[in-house]
Every structure is written in C-alpha cells, then in structure tokens.
Short mmCIF file of C-alpha atoms in Angstrom, two decimals:
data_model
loop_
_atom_site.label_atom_id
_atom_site.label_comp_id
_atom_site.label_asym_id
_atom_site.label_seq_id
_atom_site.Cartn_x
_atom_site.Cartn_y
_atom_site.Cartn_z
CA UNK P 1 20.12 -11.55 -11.10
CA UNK P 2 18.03 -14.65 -10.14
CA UNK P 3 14.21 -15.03 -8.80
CA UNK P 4 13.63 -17.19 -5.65
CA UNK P 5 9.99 -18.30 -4.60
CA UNK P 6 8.38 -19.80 -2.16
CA UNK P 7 4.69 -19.57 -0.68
CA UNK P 8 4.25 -20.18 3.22
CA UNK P 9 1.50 -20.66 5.37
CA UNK P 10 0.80 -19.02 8.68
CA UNK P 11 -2.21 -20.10 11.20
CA UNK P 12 -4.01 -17.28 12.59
CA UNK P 13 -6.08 -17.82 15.73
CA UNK P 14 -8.80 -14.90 15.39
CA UNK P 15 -8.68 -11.17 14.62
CA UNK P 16 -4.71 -9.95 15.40
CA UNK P 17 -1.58 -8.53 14.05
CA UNK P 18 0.89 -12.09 13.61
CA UNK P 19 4.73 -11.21 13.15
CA UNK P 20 6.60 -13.50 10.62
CA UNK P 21 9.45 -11.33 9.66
CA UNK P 22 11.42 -14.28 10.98
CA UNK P 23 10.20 -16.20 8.09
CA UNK P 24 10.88 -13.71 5.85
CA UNK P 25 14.45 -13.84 6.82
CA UNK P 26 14.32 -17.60 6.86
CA UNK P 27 13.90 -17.28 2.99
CA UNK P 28 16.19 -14.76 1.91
CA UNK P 29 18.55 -16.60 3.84
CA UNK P 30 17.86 -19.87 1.53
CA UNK P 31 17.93 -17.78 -1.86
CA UNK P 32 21.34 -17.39 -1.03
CA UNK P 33 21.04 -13.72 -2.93
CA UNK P 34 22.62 -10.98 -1.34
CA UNK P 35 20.93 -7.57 -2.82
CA UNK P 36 17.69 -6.97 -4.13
CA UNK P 37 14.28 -6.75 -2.35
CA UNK P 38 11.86 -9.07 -1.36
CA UNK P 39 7.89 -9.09 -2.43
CA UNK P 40 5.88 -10.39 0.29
CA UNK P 41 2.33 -10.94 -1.50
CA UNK P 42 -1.08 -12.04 0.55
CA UNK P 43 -3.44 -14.44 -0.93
CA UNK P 44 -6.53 -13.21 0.46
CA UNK P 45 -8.67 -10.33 0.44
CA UNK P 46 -9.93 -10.87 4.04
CA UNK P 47 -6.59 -10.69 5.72
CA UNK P 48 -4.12 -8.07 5.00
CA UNK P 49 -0.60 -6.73 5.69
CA UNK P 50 1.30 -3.90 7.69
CA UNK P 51 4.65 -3.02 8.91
CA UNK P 52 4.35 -2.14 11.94
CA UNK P 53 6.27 -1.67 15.64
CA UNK P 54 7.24 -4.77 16.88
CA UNK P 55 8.82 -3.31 20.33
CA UNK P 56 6.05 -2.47 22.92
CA UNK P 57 2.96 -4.84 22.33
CA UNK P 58 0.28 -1.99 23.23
CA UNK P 59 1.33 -0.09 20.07
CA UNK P 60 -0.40 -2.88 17.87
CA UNK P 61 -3.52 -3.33 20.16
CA UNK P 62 -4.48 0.47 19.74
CA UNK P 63 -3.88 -0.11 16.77
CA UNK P 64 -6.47 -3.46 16.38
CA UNK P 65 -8.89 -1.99 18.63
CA UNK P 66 -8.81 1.69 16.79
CA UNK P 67 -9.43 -0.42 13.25
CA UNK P 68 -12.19 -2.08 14.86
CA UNK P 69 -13.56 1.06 16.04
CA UNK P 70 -13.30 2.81 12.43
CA UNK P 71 -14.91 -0.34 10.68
CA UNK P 72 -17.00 -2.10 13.28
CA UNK P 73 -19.29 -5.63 12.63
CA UNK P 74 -23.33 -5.49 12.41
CA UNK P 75 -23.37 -2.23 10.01
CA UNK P 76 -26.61 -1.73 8.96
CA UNK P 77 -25.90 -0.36 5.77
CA UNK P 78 -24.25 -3.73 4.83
CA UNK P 79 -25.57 -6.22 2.16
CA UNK P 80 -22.95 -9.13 2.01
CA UNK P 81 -23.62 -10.84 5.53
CA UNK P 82 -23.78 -14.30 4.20
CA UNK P 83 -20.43 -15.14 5.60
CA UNK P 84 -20.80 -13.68 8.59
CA UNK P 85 -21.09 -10.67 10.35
CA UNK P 86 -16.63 -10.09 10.87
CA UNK P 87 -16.46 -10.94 6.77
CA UNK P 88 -17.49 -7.15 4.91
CA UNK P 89 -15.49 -5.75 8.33
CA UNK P 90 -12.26 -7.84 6.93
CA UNK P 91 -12.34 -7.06 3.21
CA UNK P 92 -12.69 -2.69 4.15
CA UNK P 93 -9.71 -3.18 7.36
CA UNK P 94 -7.73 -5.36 3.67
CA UNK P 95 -8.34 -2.67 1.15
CA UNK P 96 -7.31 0.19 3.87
CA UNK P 97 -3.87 -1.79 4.71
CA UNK P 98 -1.81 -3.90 1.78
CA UNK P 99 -1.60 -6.79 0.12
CA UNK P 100 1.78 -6.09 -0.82
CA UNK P 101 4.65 -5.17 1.00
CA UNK P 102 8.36 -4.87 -0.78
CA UNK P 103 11.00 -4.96 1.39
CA UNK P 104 14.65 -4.37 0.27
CA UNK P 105 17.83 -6.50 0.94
CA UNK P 106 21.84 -5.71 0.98
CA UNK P 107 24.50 -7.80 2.36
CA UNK P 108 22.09 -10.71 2.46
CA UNK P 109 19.60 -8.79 5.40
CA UNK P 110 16.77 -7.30 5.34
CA UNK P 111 16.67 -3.61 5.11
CA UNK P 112 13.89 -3.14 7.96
CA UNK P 113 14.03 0.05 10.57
CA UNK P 114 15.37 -1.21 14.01
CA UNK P 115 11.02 -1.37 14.93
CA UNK P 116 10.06 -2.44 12.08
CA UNK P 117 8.30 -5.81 12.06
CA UNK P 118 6.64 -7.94 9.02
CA UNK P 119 2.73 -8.93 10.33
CA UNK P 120 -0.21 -10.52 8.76
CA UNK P 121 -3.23 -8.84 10.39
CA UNK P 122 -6.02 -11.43 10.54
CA UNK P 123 -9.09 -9.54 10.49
CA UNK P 124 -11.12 -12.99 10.24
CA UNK P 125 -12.80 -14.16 14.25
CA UNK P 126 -11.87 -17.76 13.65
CA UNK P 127 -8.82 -19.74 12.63
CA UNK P 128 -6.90 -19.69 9.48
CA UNK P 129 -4.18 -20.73 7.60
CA UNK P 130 -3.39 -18.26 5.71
CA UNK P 131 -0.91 -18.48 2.33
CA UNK P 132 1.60 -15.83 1.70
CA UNK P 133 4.00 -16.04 -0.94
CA UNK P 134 7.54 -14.73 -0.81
CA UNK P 135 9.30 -13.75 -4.10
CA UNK P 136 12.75 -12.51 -3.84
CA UNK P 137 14.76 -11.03 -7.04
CA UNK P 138 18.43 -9.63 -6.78
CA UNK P 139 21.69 -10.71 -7.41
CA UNK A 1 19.57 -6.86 -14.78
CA UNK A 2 20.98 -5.03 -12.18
CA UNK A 3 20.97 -3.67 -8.63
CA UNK A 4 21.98 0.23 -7.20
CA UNK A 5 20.98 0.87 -3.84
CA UNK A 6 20.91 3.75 -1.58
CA UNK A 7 19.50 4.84 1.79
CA UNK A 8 18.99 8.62 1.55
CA UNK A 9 18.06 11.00 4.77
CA UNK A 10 14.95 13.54 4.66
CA UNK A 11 14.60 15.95 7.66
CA UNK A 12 11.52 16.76 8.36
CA UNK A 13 10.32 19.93 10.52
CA UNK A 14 7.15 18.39 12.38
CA UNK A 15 3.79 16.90 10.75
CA UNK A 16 3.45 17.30 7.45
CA UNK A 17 3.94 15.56 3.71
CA UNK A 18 7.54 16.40 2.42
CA UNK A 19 8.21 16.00 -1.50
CA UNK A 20 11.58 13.98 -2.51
CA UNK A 21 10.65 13.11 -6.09
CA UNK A 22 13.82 14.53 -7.15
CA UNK A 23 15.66 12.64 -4.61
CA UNK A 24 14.53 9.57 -6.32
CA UNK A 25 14.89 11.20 -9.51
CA UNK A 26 19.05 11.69 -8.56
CA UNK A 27 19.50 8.52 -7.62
CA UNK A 28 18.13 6.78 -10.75
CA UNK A 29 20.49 8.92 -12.81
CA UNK A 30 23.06 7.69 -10.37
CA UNK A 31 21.77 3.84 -10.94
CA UNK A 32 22.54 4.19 -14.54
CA UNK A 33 20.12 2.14 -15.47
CA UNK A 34 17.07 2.34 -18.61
CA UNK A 35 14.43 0.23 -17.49
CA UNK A 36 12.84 -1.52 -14.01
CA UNK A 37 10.99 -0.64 -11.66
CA UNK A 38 12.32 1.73 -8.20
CA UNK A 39 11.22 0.60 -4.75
CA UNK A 40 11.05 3.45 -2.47
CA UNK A 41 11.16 1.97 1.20
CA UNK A 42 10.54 3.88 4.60
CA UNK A 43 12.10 2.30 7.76
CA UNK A 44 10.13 3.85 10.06
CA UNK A 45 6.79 3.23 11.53
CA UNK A 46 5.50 6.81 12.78
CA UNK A 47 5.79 8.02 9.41
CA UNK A 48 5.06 7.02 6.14
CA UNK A 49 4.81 7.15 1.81
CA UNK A 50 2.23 8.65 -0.17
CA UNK A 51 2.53 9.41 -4.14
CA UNK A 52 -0.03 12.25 -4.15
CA UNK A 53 -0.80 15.95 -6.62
CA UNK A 54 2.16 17.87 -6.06
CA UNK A 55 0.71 20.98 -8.13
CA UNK A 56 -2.04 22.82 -5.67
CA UNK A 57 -0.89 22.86 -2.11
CA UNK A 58 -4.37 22.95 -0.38
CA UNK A 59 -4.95 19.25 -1.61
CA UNK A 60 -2.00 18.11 0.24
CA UNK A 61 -3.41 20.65 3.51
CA UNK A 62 -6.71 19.24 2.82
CA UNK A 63 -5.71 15.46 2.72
CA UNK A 64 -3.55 16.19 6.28
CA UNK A 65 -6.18 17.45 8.04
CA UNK A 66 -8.37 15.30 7.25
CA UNK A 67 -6.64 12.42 8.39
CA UNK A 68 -5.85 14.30 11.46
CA UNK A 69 -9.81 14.44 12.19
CA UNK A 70 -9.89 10.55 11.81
CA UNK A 71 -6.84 9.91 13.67
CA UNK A 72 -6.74 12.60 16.77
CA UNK A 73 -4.34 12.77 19.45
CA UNK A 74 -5.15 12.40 23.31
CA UNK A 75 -8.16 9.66 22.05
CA UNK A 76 -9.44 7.95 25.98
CA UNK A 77 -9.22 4.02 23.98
CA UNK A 78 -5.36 4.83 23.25
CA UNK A 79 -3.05 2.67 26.03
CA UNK A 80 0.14 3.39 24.11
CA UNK A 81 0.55 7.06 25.27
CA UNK A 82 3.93 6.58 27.10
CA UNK A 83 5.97 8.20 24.12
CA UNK A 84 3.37 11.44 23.82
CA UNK A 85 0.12 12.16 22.18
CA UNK A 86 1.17 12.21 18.80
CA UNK A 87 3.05 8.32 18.59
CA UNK A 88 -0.28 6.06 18.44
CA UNK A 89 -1.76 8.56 15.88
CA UNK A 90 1.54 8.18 14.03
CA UNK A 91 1.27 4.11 14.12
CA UNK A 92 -2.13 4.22 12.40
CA UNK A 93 -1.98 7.03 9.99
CA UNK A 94 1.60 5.37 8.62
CA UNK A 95 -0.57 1.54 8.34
CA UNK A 96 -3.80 3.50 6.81
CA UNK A 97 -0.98 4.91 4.14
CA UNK A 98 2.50 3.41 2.81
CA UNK A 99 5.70 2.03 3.66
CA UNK A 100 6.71 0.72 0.36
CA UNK A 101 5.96 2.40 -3.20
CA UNK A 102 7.66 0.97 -6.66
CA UNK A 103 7.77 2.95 -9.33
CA UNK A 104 8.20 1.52 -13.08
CA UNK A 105 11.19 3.79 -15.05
CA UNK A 106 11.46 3.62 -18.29
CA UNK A 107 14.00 5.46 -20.65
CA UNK A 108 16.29 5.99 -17.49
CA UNK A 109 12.47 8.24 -16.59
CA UNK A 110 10.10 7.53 -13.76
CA UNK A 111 6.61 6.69 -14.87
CA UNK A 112 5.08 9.24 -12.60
CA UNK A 113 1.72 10.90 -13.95
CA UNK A 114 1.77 14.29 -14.75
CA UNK A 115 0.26 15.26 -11.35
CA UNK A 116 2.50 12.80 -9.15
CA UNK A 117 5.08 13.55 -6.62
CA UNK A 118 6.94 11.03 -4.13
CA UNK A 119 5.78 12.47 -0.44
CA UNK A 120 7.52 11.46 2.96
CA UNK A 121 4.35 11.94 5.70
CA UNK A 122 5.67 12.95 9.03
CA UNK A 123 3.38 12.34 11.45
CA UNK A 124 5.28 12.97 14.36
CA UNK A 125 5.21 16.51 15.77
CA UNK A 126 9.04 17.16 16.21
CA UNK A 127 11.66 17.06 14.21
CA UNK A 128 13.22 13.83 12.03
CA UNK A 129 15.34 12.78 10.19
CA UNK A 130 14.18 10.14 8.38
CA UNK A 131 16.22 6.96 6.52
CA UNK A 132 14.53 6.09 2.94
CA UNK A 133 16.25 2.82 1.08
CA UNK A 134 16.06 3.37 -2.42
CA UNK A 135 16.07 0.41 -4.49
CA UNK A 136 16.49 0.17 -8.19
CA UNK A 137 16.14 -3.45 -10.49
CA UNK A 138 16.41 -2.97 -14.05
CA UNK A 139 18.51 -3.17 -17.08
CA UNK L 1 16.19 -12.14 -16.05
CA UNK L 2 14.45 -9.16 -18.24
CA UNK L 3 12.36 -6.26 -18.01
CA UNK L 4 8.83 -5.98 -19.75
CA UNK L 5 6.72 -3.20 -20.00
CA UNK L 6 3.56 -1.27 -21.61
CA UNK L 7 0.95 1.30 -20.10
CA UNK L 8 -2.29 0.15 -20.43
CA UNK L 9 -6.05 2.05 -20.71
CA UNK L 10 -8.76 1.78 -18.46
CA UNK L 11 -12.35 3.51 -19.12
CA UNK L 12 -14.12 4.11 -16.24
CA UNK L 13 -18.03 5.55 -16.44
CA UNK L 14 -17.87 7.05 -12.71
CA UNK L 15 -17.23 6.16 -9.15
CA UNK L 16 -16.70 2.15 -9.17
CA UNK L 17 -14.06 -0.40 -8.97
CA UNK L 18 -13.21 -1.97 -12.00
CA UNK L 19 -11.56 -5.40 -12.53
CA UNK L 20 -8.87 -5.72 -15.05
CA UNK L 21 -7.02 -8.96 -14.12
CA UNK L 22 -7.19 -9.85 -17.40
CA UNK L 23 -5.22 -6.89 -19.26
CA UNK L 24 -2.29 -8.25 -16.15
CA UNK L 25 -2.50 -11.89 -17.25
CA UNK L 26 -2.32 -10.66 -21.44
CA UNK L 27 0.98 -8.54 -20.36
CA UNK L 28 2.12 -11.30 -18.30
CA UNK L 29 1.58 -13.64 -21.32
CA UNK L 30 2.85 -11.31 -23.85
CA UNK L 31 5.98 -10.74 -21.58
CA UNK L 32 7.05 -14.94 -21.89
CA UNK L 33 8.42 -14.52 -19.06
CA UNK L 34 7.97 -17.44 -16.28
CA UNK L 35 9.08 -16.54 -12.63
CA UNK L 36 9.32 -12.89 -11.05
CA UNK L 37 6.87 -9.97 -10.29
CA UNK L 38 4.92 -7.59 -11.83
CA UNK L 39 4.42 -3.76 -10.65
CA UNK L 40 1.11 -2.73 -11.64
CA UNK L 41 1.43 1.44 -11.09
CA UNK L 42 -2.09 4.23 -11.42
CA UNK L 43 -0.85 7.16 -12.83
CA UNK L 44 -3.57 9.21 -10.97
CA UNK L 45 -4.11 10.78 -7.91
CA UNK L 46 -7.53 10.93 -7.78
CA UNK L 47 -8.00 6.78 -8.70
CA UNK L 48 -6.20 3.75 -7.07
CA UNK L 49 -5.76 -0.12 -6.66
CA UNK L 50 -7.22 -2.47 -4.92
CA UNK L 51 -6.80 -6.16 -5.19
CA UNK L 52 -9.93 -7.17 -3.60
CA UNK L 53 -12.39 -10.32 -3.95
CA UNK L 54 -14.14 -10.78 -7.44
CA UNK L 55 -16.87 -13.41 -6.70
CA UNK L 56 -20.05 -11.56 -4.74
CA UNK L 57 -20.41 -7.88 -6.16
CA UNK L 58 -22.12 -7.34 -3.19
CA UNK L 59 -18.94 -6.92 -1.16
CA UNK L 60 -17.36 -4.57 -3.53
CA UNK L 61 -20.40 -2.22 -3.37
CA UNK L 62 -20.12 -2.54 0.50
CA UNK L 63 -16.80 -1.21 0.04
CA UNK L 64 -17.27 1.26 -2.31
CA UNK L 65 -20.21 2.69 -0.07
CA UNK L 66 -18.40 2.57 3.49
CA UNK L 67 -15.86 4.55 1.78
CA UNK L 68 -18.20 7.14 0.64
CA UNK L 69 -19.42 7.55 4.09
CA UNK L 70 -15.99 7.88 5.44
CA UNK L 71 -14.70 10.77 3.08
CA UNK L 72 -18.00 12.40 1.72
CA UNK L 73 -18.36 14.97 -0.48
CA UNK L 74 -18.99 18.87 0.44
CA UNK L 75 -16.59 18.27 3.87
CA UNK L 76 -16.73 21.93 4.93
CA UNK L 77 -13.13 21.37 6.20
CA UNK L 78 -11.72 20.96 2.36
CA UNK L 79 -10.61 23.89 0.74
CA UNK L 80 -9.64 22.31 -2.60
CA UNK L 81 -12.68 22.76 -4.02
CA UNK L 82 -12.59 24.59 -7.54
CA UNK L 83 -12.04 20.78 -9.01
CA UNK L 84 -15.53 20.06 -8.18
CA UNK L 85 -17.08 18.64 -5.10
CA UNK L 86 -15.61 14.77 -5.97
CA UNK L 87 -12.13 15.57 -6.05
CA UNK L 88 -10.63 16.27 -3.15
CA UNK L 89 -12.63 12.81 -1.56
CA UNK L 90 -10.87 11.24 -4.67
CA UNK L 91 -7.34 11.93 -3.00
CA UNK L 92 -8.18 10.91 0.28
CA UNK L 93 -9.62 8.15 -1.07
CA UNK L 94 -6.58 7.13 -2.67
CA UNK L 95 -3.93 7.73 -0.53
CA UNK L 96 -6.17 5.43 2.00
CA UNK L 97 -5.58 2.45 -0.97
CA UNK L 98 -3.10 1.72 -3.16
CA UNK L 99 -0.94 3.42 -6.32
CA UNK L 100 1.17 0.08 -6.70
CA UNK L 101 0.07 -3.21 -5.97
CA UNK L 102 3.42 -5.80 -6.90
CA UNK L 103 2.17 -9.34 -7.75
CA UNK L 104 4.29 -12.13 -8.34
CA UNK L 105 4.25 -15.39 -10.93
CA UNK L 106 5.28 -18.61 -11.01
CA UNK L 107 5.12 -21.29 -13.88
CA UNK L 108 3.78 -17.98 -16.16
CA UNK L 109 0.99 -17.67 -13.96
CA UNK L 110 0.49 -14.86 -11.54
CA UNK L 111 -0.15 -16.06 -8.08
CA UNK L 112 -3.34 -14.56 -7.20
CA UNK L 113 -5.58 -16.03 -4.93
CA UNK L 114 -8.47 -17.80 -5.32
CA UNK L 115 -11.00 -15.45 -4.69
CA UNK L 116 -8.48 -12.33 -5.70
CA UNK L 117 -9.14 -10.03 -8.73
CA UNK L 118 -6.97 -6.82 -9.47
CA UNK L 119 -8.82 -3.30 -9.86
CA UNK L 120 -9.11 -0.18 -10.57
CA UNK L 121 -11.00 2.04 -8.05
CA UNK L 122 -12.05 5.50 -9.77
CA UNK L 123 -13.03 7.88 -7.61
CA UNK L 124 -14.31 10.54 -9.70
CA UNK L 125 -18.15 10.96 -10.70
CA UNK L 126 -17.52 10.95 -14.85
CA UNK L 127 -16.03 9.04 -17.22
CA UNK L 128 -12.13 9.31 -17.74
CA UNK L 129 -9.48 7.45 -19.47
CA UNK L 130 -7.18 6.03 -16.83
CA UNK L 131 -3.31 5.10 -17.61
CA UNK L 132 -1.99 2.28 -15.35
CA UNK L 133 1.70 0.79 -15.84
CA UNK L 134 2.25 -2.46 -16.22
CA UNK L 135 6.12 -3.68 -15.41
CA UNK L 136 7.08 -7.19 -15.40
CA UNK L 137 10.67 -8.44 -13.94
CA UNK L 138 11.31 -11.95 -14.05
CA UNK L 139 12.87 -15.04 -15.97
#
C-alpha cells in the first residue's frame, strides 16, 4: 500500500460543469498503483463537484440552468452580498453537490460507469483557477 | 494495509430507495479485514447513494416524494427529453444526492449509526440493474 | 501505511452548523501519520456535513436559512410526523448534504483550503449529542 499526491489546477471561464477526468487518469497513471481508489478533494467552497453524464452535452445544461433556477442571484432574503451578487448563489449550489468525490481503481483504471465523467462545476461568473487535489492510496 | 474489491449488481423495480447494507456487510466479511474505511461507489448517473433511517418506512416515502416535487418530470426548461421524462429528473436528483459514500469499519463492523442503512436511489422509472464497486482499504 | 481511528462528540444547542476542524486536525495529529486521507463519517440521519467557508458568518446563516425555506417544516405532504414537526426536514436536509466528507493530508497537515472549515450541520431544533467518526489512512 502506498499514498500518491498531487494538487492540480483547472481554469474555469464562468458558471459551468468542466470535465477533467482525463486528469484524473493522468495521475493514477503516474502513481504507478494498480488497485485502490482515488480521493478527488476541492479547495473551495464556491465551486463544487459532480459526476455526471459526459455523453450528450444538453444533459449538463438542464442540469446548470435547473441549479440556477432552484438557487437564483439577487435573493432578497440574502445578507452576504459583499462579494457579489453570484457569491451566496455558489456556496448553497457547493453545499448541495460535493467537495469530495472517491473514485475506485483496479487494474490500474478507473472504475467509472461507461457515462460517467469527473467535472468541477464553477458556480463563480468570472474566471478561476481553481485547485483540486488528487490523493490516491492502493497497492 | 490491504485491498478487496468487488462490483456487486442491485435490481431495482422502478423509482424508489433500495437497502443493500447487508450487501456491504457480506462483502466486508469476505474482505477479511479489521479496520479501514469501505467506499461504496455507484457507476451510474440516473441513480444514486443515500445512507438514510432504515427503521420507519414513511421517512424514506416522505424523503422520495419530496424530491419528486422539486425535481418533476415533463418541466418546459428541460432540452434533454430525448431518452423520456424521467432521465433529466434522474441527472439532478443523483448530483443533489451521492455517488460515492465511505464508511469507517472497525472490528471487521461498519460504523453505521443505529438508525443507518446503505440505500441505492433509482430514479429511473423502469427496471435496472445497477453495478455498485465496493471498495475496502484497511488492515 | 496504517489505520487510525476514534469517534468523536459534538454538542449541538439546535438548528446550526457547527465548525469542528479542530477535533480533525487533534486526530490527525494524534494519528502521526503524514500523507493519506481522512473519512470524517455523521452517524445520524437527521444531521450532516458540510465543508463550507469559515470566515463571514453571514454566509453560513444564508445557507442555513435558504435551506429552511426549501424543506420547511409542517409540509402537508410528510407523513412522518410523530417525531415532531423538525424531523422529517432533518432527513431531507441531509440526504441534500453530506454523511462523509474524505479529506486528504500532506506533510501532517490536512489540505483544506484557505477559506474551508469542516462542520457539522444539525438539523434538529434541541440540543443533542452527535457521534461523528473520524478514520485516518495514510503513512
């Protein structure tokens, strides 16, 4: 059994689902560990999480534009507007998604469904980097 | 430290939260190991994970139709209809929920609390069978 | 690699999140271990997680308050009711957040974010005593 770390950074250009299971793969590919699973962690409370389709592209914008629906910007009932009107929005769309997503491994891949993808929803309007760390343990 | 893995198959008879606790349960005896943690892993995306009271069934009815009121079928804003009314509700009710749970075991026992069961939510109207990888670190 | 692990308290005094990022960082310490994960697991159903920003308590009572509105009390739909009026909102509640939240750690330190603090969300009205797992993997 070993442990193999790394964080990455993704740039998000405004609210959106980004897929980076391909750099998910990238490092379980250098850990060099064949079975285990992989913790992919998000550093942020205003970005989030989900695994999602990654087949037919209107699946995920429903799925955007039904979030933004359920938890719209300019809420009246909202104190903390200091940092802008798409900031409270972000941190309810974080808490109701993950921060955490732990993905199993055998035979050195990635145990995902045939649609599965990994995303980091950005739920911020402008750009971002955004750091997400990758901790793999198995053997 | 040590891996087991196994992918086990839950059919499931339309929408609905299905408990496998004892699936998990079998398959830690089967991992012969004391102490870690269990991932529980759904490779699907129109249904999802949910550790909820497994002792008074109208909390689970409750908790289902409730989140069918948030998340209807045939909503006007939905573009992603092509695979029938009950898919886009299916993408956002597994996101608002869980793909991944991990569950700490300790004297070869899962850490549940006393009112806890492991529940597969279909949200697809059909029938599934469904593909859960079970992953167990420990010692 | 090694397993530690010890279940940990929480009062709460009503509906609220509650930080406890520092009962993580004393297990994490106590564990000496340096690189890996740790599973933080509720052992509730009617309380969850949320890792969710800990500088303005303004945005956390946002939260907490948008969430009430979503899943209020007295929904004439609910018919788990003899547990009083707050707890079938509690389960809802949490099954819309977390039961496990996995963090990881490098150099003994877990990799939070910045602006990220771990917490307890209770979602019932009076005061309980709240059991959450603490399991730590690593090297």
């Amino acid at each position: 059994m070993a442990v193999y770390q790394n964080t990455i950074e993704i740039s998000t250009r405004g609210k959106g689902t980004y897929e980076f299971t391909d750099r998910v793969i990238r490092e379980l590919e250098k850990s060099e560990l064949s079975a285990g699973a992989v913790t992919v962690f998000c550093r942020h409370t205003s970005c989030s999480l989900v695994i999602m389709e990654n087949a037919d592209r209107s699946a995920r914008t429903d799925l955007e534009q039904w979030m933004e629906r359920l938890v719209p910007e300019n809420d009246p009932h909202f104190e903390h507007t200091m940092e802008g009107p798409d900031d409270m929005p972000s941190h309810i769309k974080m808490a109701l998604t993950r921060t955490t997503e732990v993905i199993p491994f055998s035979g050195s891949r990635l145990m995902l469904g045939t649609w599965q993808g990994v995303f980091l929803w950005e739920h911020r309007s402008s750009s971002h980097t955004r750091s997400i760390v990758i901790s793999i343990q198995g053997e």
